[in-house]
Short mmCIF file of C-alpha atoms and ligand atoms in Angstrom, two decimals:
data_model
loop_
_atom_site.label_atom_id
_atom_site.label_comp_id
_atom_site.label_asym_id
_atom_site.label_seq_id
_atom_site.Cartn_x
_atom_site.Cartn_y
_atom_site.Cartn_z
CA UNK A 1 -80.15 -45.92 57.83
CA UNK A 2 -76.98 -45.22 55.43
CA UNK A 3 -76.45 -43.01 52.07
CA UNK A 4 -73.82 -41.23 50.28
CA UNK A 5 -74.34 -38.10 48.31
CA UNK A 6 -71.81 -36.35 45.96
CA UNK A 7 -71.86 -32.55 45.41
CA UNK A 8 -69.60 -30.32 43.40
CA UNK A 9 -68.49 -26.95 44.73
CA UNK A 10 -70.09 -23.77 43.23
CA UNK A 11 -68.34 -20.19 42.23
CA UNK A 12 -70.26 -17.21 42.46
CA UNK A 13 -70.56 -14.80 40.02
CA UNK A 14 -72.49 -12.38 41.87
CA UNK A 15 -71.48 -12.78 45.40
CA UNK A 16 -72.76 -13.30 48.95
CA UNK A 17 -70.78 -11.32 51.66
CA UNK A 18 -72.84 -10.41 54.69
CA UNK A 19 -75.43 -12.03 56.65
CA UNK A 20 -78.97 -10.46 57.87
CA UNK A 21 -79.65 -13.12 60.30
CA UNK A 22 -76.72 -14.53 62.28
CA UNK A 23 -78.68 -17.21 64.13
CA UNK A 24 -80.38 -18.51 61.41
CA UNK A 25 -77.27 -17.58 58.83
CA UNK A 26 -79.59 -15.87 56.64
CA UNK A 27 -77.77 -14.06 53.91
CA UNK A 28 -78.03 -10.37 53.70
CA UNK A 29 -77.99 -10.23 49.69
CA UNK A 30 -79.03 -12.83 46.95
CA UNK A 31 -76.53 -14.30 44.86
CA UNK A 32 -75.74 -16.22 41.37
CA UNK A 33 -73.36 -18.99 40.99
CA UNK A 34 -72.11 -21.71 38.65
CA UNK A 35 -72.00 -25.34 39.98
CA UNK A 36 -68.71 -27.26 38.88
CA UNK A 37 -68.51 -30.55 37.27
CA UNK A 38 -64.92 -31.88 38.06
CA UNK A 39 -64.31 -30.97 41.55
CA UNK A 40 -66.57 -32.72 43.81
CA UNK A 41 -67.04 -33.96 47.66
CA UNK A 42 -68.33 -37.48 48.38
CA UNK A 43 -70.05 -37.65 51.96
CA UNK A 44 -71.33 -40.91 53.42
CA UNK A 45 -73.51 -40.86 56.36
CA UNK A 46 -74.32 -43.82 58.42
CA UNK A 47 -76.41 -43.63 61.55
CA UNK A 48 -75.27 -46.48 63.67
CA UNK A 49 -77.45 -47.66 66.76
CA UNK A 50 -74.24 -48.68 68.90
CA UNK A 51 -72.06 -45.87 68.01
CA UNK A 52 -71.73 -43.23 71.19
CA UNK A 53 -70.71 -40.15 69.31
CA UNK A 54 -70.68 -38.74 65.85
CA UNK A 55 -67.40 -39.18 64.12
CA UNK A 56 -65.75 -37.62 60.73
CA UNK A 57 -63.02 -38.72 58.64
CA UNK A 58 -62.14 -36.50 56.03
CA UNK A 59 -60.00 -37.72 52.98
CA UNK A 60 -58.72 -40.76 55.27
CA UNK A 61 -57.84 -39.22 58.34
CA UNK A 62 -60.12 -38.35 61.37
CA UNK A 63 -61.19 -34.44 61.50
CA UNK A 64 -62.51 -33.51 64.99
CA UNK A 65 -62.46 -29.40 63.84
CA UNK A 66 -65.19 -29.72 61.46
CA UNK A 67 -67.17 -32.49 63.06
CA UNK A 68 -69.31 -29.66 65.27
CA UNK A 69 -70.80 -28.23 62.30
CA UNK A 70 -71.22 -31.45 60.50
CA UNK A 71 -73.29 -32.92 63.53
CA UNK A 72 -75.15 -29.71 64.25
CA UNK A 73 -76.28 -29.85 60.33
CA UNK A 74 -77.33 -33.58 60.86
CA UNK A 75 -79.38 -32.62 63.81
CA UNK A 76 -81.34 -29.86 61.95
CA UNK A 77 -81.87 -32.61 59.04
CA UNK A 78 -82.49 -35.76 61.06
CA UNK A 79 -83.61 -34.45 64.31
CA UNK A 80 -81.82 -33.73 67.48
CA UNK A 81 -83.07 -37.45 68.61
CA UNK A 82 -81.36 -38.94 65.75
CA UNK A 83 -78.75 -41.79 66.47
CA UNK A 84 -75.02 -41.13 66.18
CA UNK A 85 -73.32 -40.96 62.79
CA UNK A 86 -70.32 -42.12 61.26
CA UNK A 87 -69.42 -39.52 58.38
CA UNK A 88 -66.77 -39.98 55.73
CA UNK A 89 -66.06 -37.14 53.21
CA UNK A 90 -63.58 -36.95 50.33
CA UNK A 91 -62.64 -34.22 48.17
CA UNK A 92 -60.54 -34.23 45.25
CA UNK A 93 -59.42 -30.81 45.77
CA UNK A 94 -57.79 -28.53 48.55
CA UNK A 95 -60.40 -27.72 51.70
CA UNK A 96 -61.12 -24.25 52.93
CA UNK A 97 -58.58 -22.33 50.68
CA UNK A 98 -61.24 -20.40 49.10
CA UNK A 99 -62.47 -23.02 46.90
CA UNK A 100 -66.05 -23.44 48.34
CA UNK A 101 -65.23 -26.73 50.02
CA UNK A 102 -67.95 -26.19 52.50
CA UNK A 103 -70.79 -25.58 49.92
CA UNK A 104 -70.12 -28.89 48.45
CA UNK A 105 -69.59 -30.72 51.75
CA UNK A 106 -72.74 -29.41 53.34
CA UNK A 107 -75.05 -29.80 50.01
CA UNK A 108 -73.67 -33.61 50.04
CA UNK A 109 -74.36 -34.05 53.79
CA UNK A 110 -77.70 -32.50 53.89
CA UNK A 111 -78.52 -34.93 50.86
CA UNK A 112 -77.02 -37.80 52.30
CA UNK A 113 -78.43 -37.33 55.65
CA UNK A 114 -81.93 -36.63 54.89
CA UNK A 115 -81.95 -40.00 52.88
CA UNK A 116 -79.95 -41.75 55.71
CA UNK A 117 -82.93 -40.76 58.01
CA UNK A 118 -85.57 -41.82 55.53
CA UNK A 119 -86.77 -38.41 54.87
CA UNK A 120 -87.84 -37.23 51.67
CA UNK A 121 -87.62 -33.57 51.58
CA UNK A 122 -88.21 -30.96 48.75
CA UNK A 123 -85.51 -28.60 47.16
CA UNK A 124 -86.86 -25.76 49.28
CA UNK A 125 -86.55 -27.61 52.30
CA UNK A 126 -83.04 -28.71 51.75
CA UNK A 127 -81.70 -25.40 50.54
CA UNK A 128 -83.04 -24.27 53.85
CA UNK A 129 -81.21 -27.04 56.01
CA UNK A 130 -77.92 -26.84 53.89
CA UNK A 131 -77.90 -22.60 53.79
CA UNK A 132 -78.20 -22.99 57.89
CA UNK A 133 -74.74 -24.83 57.64
CA UNK A 134 -73.24 -22.71 54.95
CA UNK A 135 -74.79 -20.00 53.21
CA UNK A 136 -73.22 -21.21 49.68
CA UNK A 137 -74.30 -24.75 50.59
CA UNK A 138 -77.68 -24.35 49.11
CA UNK A 139 -76.80 -23.19 45.57
CA UNK A 140 -74.53 -26.59 45.27
CA UNK A 141 -78.02 -28.59 45.35
CA UNK A 142 -78.53 -26.97 41.81
CA UNK A 143 -76.75 -27.47 38.60
CA UNK A 144 -75.40 -25.00 36.21
CA UNK A 145 -76.42 -21.36 36.60
CA UNK A 146 -78.02 -21.08 40.14
CA UNK A 147 -79.79 -18.23 41.85
CA UNK A 148 -80.05 -17.92 45.58
CA UNK A 149 -82.69 -15.33 46.44
CA UNK A 150 -83.86 -13.83 50.09
CA UNK A 151 -87.13 -15.07 49.91
CA UNK A 152 -89.63 -13.85 53.09
CA UNK A 153 -87.72 -15.07 56.30
CA UNK A 154 -85.85 -17.99 54.09
CA UNK A 155 -83.95 -18.43 50.84
CA UNK A 156 -84.93 -20.14 48.03
CA UNK A 157 -82.37 -21.46 45.21
CA UNK A 158 -83.54 -22.00 41.44
CA UNK A 159 -81.91 -23.05 38.00
CA UNK A 160 -81.32 -20.05 35.84
CA UNK A 161 -79.99 -22.15 33.05
CA UNK A 162 -78.76 -25.88 32.70
CA UNK A 163 -75.12 -26.30 32.09
CA UNK A 164 -75.61 -27.85 28.43
CA UNK A 165 -77.73 -24.61 27.62
CA UNK A 166 -74.32 -22.60 28.02
CA UNK A 167 -71.34 -24.55 28.54
CA UNK A 168 -68.79 -22.26 29.97
CA UNK A 169 -65.48 -23.60 31.21
CA UNK A 170 -63.68 -22.30 34.82
CA UNK A 171 -59.67 -22.63 35.24
CA UNK A 172 -58.85 -22.59 38.66
CA UNK A 173 -55.31 -20.95 39.25
CA UNK A 174 -54.55 -22.31 42.91
CA UNK A 175 -51.88 -20.03 44.28
CA UNK A 176 -51.69 -21.33 47.66
CA UNK A 177 -52.97 -24.73 49.05
CA UNK A 178 -53.25 -23.89 52.81
CA UNK A 179 -56.26 -22.65 54.64
CA UNK A 180 -57.21 -19.37 54.64
CA UNK A 181 -56.44 -17.36 57.86
CA UNK A 182 -59.75 -15.90 58.46
CA UNK A 183 -62.89 -18.22 57.82
CA UNK A 184 -65.89 -16.65 55.81
CA UNK A 185 -68.41 -16.46 58.80
CA UNK A 186 -66.02 -14.49 60.85
CA UNK A 187 -64.88 -12.20 57.77
CA UNK A 188 -68.47 -11.51 56.83
CA UNK A 189 -69.51 -10.22 60.44
CA UNK A 190 -65.96 -8.08 60.59
CA UNK A 191 -67.31 -6.53 57.36
CA UNK A 192 -70.95 -5.91 58.47
CA UNK A 193 -69.55 -4.47 61.68
CA UNK A 194 -66.38 -2.51 60.32
CA UNK A 195 -66.50 -1.84 56.38
CA UNK A 196 -67.67 1.82 55.40
CA UNK A 197 -68.76 0.26 52.04
CA UNK A 198 -70.91 -2.53 53.37
CA UNK A 199 -74.07 -0.44 53.31
CA UNK A 200 -73.88 0.40 49.49
CA UNK A 201 -72.74 -3.12 49.11
CA UNK A 202 -76.40 -4.30 50.17
CA UNK A 203 -77.98 -1.66 48.30
CA UNK A 204 -76.32 -2.08 44.91
CA UNK A 205 -76.82 -6.28 44.84
CA UNK A 206 -80.28 -6.23 43.42
CA UNK A 207 -78.92 -4.21 40.43
CA UNK A 208 -75.78 -6.73 40.03
CA UNK A 209 -78.22 -9.46 39.99
CA UNK A 210 -80.56 -8.12 37.76
CA UNK A 211 -77.45 -7.44 35.07
CA UNK A 212 -76.35 -11.12 35.39
CA UNK A 213 -79.54 -12.81 35.20
CA UNK A 214 -80.58 -10.97 32.26
CA UNK A 215 -77.18 -11.50 30.59
CA UNK A 216 -77.40 -15.40 31.30
CA UNK A 217 -80.80 -15.40 29.89
CA UNK A 218 -79.52 -13.70 26.76
CA UNK A 219 -76.27 -15.72 26.51
CA UNK A 220 -74.40 -12.33 26.53
CA UNK A 221 -70.77 -13.13 27.82
CA UNK A 222 -69.67 -9.63 27.79
CA UNK A 223 -72.02 -8.27 29.75
CA UNK A 224 -71.82 -11.08 32.10
CA UNK A 225 -68.14 -10.70 32.37
CA UNK A 226 -68.28 -6.85 33.17
CA UNK A 227 -71.11 -7.48 35.95
CA UNK A 228 -69.12 -10.37 37.69
CA UNK A 229 -65.94 -8.62 37.73
CA UNK A 230 -67.39 -5.62 38.88
CA UNK A 231 -69.21 -7.34 41.80
CA UNK A 232 -66.00 -9.47 43.02
CA UNK A 233 -63.65 -6.42 43.25
CA UNK A 234 -66.66 -4.54 45.21
CA UNK A 235 -66.94 -7.64 47.31
CA UNK A 236 -62.92 -7.31 48.08
CA UNK A 237 -63.15 -3.73 48.42
CA UNK A 238 -65.39 -4.04 51.47
CA UNK A 239 -63.32 -6.75 52.87
CA UNK A 240 -59.88 -4.60 52.32
CA UNK A 241 -61.53 -1.89 53.74
CA UNK A 242 -62.84 -3.70 57.20
CA UNK A 243 -60.91 -3.56 60.19
CA UNK A 244 -59.15 -5.49 60.62
CA UNK A 245 -58.57 -5.51 56.90
CA UNK A 246 -59.39 -9.03 55.02
CA UNK A 247 -56.55 -9.26 52.55
CA UNK A 248 -56.98 -12.76 50.85
CA UNK A 249 -54.86 -12.15 47.74
CA UNK A 250 -51.22 -12.60 47.25
CA UNK A 251 -48.68 -11.87 45.09
CA UNK A 252 -49.61 -14.21 42.64
CA UNK A 253 -53.53 -13.57 42.76
CA UNK A 254 -52.86 -10.06 41.30
CA UNK A 255 -50.56 -11.54 38.35
CA UNK A 256 -53.28 -13.87 37.64
CA UNK A 257 -55.82 -10.74 37.05
CA UNK A 258 -52.87 -9.22 34.58
CA UNK A 259 -53.34 -12.48 33.06
CA UNK A 260 -56.61 -12.60 32.63
CA UNK A 261 -56.48 -8.98 31.11
CA UNK A 262 -53.90 -9.66 28.51
CA UNK A 263 -56.05 -12.76 27.49
CA UNK A 264 -58.85 -10.03 27.11
CA UNK A 265 -56.61 -7.76 25.14
CA UNK A 266 -55.97 -10.53 22.78
CA UNK A 267 -59.30 -11.10 22.06
CA UNK A 268 -60.54 -14.13 24.56
CA UNK A 269 -63.77 -14.55 25.84
CA UNK A 270 -62.88 -14.77 29.79
CA UNK A 271 -63.44 -12.99 33.27
CA UNK A 272 -62.06 -13.49 36.54
CA UNK A 273 -63.77 -14.00 39.71
CA UNK A 274 -62.06 -14.13 43.13
CA UNK A 275 -63.68 -15.68 46.61
CA UNK A 276 -62.53 -15.61 50.25
CA UNK A 277 -59.22 -17.07 49.39
CA UNK A 278 -56.12 -16.57 46.89
CA UNK A 279 -57.16 -18.82 43.90
CA UNK A 280 -58.19 -16.85 40.66
CA UNK A 281 -61.14 -18.47 38.83
CA UNK A 282 -61.07 -17.75 34.88
CA UNK A 283 -64.53 -18.39 33.40
CA UNK A 284 -64.31 -18.59 29.59
CA UNK A 285 -66.24 -20.02 26.64
CA UNK A 286 -64.56 -23.43 25.88
CA UNK A 287 -62.96 -22.48 22.67
CA UNK A 288 -60.66 -20.49 25.08
CA UNK A 289 -60.00 -22.63 27.64
CA UNK A 290 -56.80 -24.26 26.35
CA UNK A 291 -55.22 -20.87 26.12
CA UNK A 292 -56.70 -19.26 29.31
CA UNK A 293 -55.19 -22.54 31.16
CA UNK A 294 -51.78 -22.16 29.59
CA UNK A 295 -51.53 -18.55 30.31
CA UNK A 296 -52.45 -19.17 33.95
CA UNK A 297 -49.91 -21.72 34.31
CA UNK A 298 -47.31 -19.89 33.12
CA UNK A 299 -47.99 -17.01 35.45
CA UNK A 300 -45.40 -16.97 38.07
CA UNK A 301 -46.69 -18.20 41.46
CA UNK A 302 -49.53 -20.49 40.08
CA UNK A 303 -49.00 -23.76 41.68
CA UNK A 304 -51.79 -25.60 39.92
CA UNK A 305 -54.22 -25.31 37.54
CA UNK A 306 -57.82 -27.01 37.62
CA UNK A 307 -59.94 -27.17 34.58
CA UNK A 308 -63.86 -27.63 35.24
CA UNK A 309 -67.10 -27.21 32.99
CA UNK A 310 -70.54 -26.90 34.69
CA UNK A 311 -71.89 -29.77 36.58
CA UNK A 312 -75.09 -30.83 38.01
CA UNK A 313 -76.54 -30.49 41.60
CA UNK A 314 -76.24 -32.47 44.68
CA UNK A 315 -77.56 -36.05 44.21
CA UNK A 316 -77.37 -39.21 45.98
CA UNK A 317 -74.84 -41.98 44.86
CA UNK A 318 -76.29 -45.03 46.47
CA UNK A 319 -78.51 -45.51 49.60
CA UNK A 320 -79.83 -48.73 51.40
C1 2P0 B 401 -69.76 -16.69 47.81
N1 2P0 B 401 -68.51 -16.77 49.84
O1 2P0 B 401 -70.82 -16.00 47.13
C2 2P0 B 401 -69.17 -16.10 48.57
C3 2P0 B 401 -68.27 -15.19 47.80
C4 2P0 B 401 -67.05 -16.53 49.91
C5 2P0 B 401 -66.80 -15.19 49.01
O2 2P0 B 401 -70.48 -17.94 50.15
O3 2P0 B 401 -70.74 -18.29 56.69
O4 2P0 B 401 -69.02 -20.62 53.63
O5 2P0 B 401 -70.59 -20.65 56.01
O6 2P0 B 401 -72.81 -19.18 55.30
O7 2P0 B 401 -71.00 -20.31 52.59
C6 2P0 B 401 -68.24 -18.36 51.65
O8 2P0 B 401 -69.42 -18.43 52.57
O9 2P0 B 401 -70.25 -18.88 54.42
C7 2P0 B 401 -68.68 -17.94 50.32
P1 2P0 B 401 -71.06 -19.19 55.68
P2 2P0 B 401 -70.02 -19.81 53.29
O10 2P0 B 401 -69.38 -17.94 47.45
#
């Protein structure tokens, strides 16, 4: 009746922004991501016949804010008539700051919850359940390069390339550690309803996915870099043109972009991507990782650096 699972956050290279069904939390577009290795969320779920309510501890402290979303996810995984659960979560990176903490949290919760409830679920079912909790979480079920497709009335995830087949590195430049002002779920809806660019975003996404998928298959770093930066800046253009405007960047975010441009100018194989937060993720070939990390660390406003390779999908740590 208890299980622990570990999952890594993922970074989208072709972004998920917008929903086609808010009730079932179905994305309006497909996406392609890379799962990280060094950042993790460990989630322990214990169903307890004596407990009268679910409880949640995040990094050692009780957390009532996230609990309803986690409880609802466990209801879908284990059934609404399940026993109440003690949930314990531990992450080694800032939460809700644009580092995909909900992706690793809900991927780990879905896997741990299913096992604790003694259910053996396929990846397709786990993806559907994790995706209902958080769209990006479905991608953290798998490792390396992962595609999330809109398939029929649901979603499907598949691994495009294992980490060892194209071992890229990601340098995360942290420019702010506080939680973001507007959560992704709310921000996506603001964009869908108000951004004049939203419709063309939907129309162009299949093309961007095709280019990225093909670049990954050919290990063509330059082509992947160009489409990933383009797709990222398109997503932020939608946000900036929303009403109210959604600007997640700070001054250091922009400086990090300039640093990446300078590195590219000096011949480094690196590109940037930015999610719904002010952090900059620089994706690079391993031979450039140290130079990329040093340049970003020296960029004014950067408060910390994290370096990660590509990792594997969500998995059980132990169970009883
Ligand atoms: C992504 N993001 O593809 C995009 C890029 C943020 C920017 O997926 O509403 O927390 O819970 O399904 O999964 C963040 O969205 O959103 C996200 P919900 P989620 O990584």
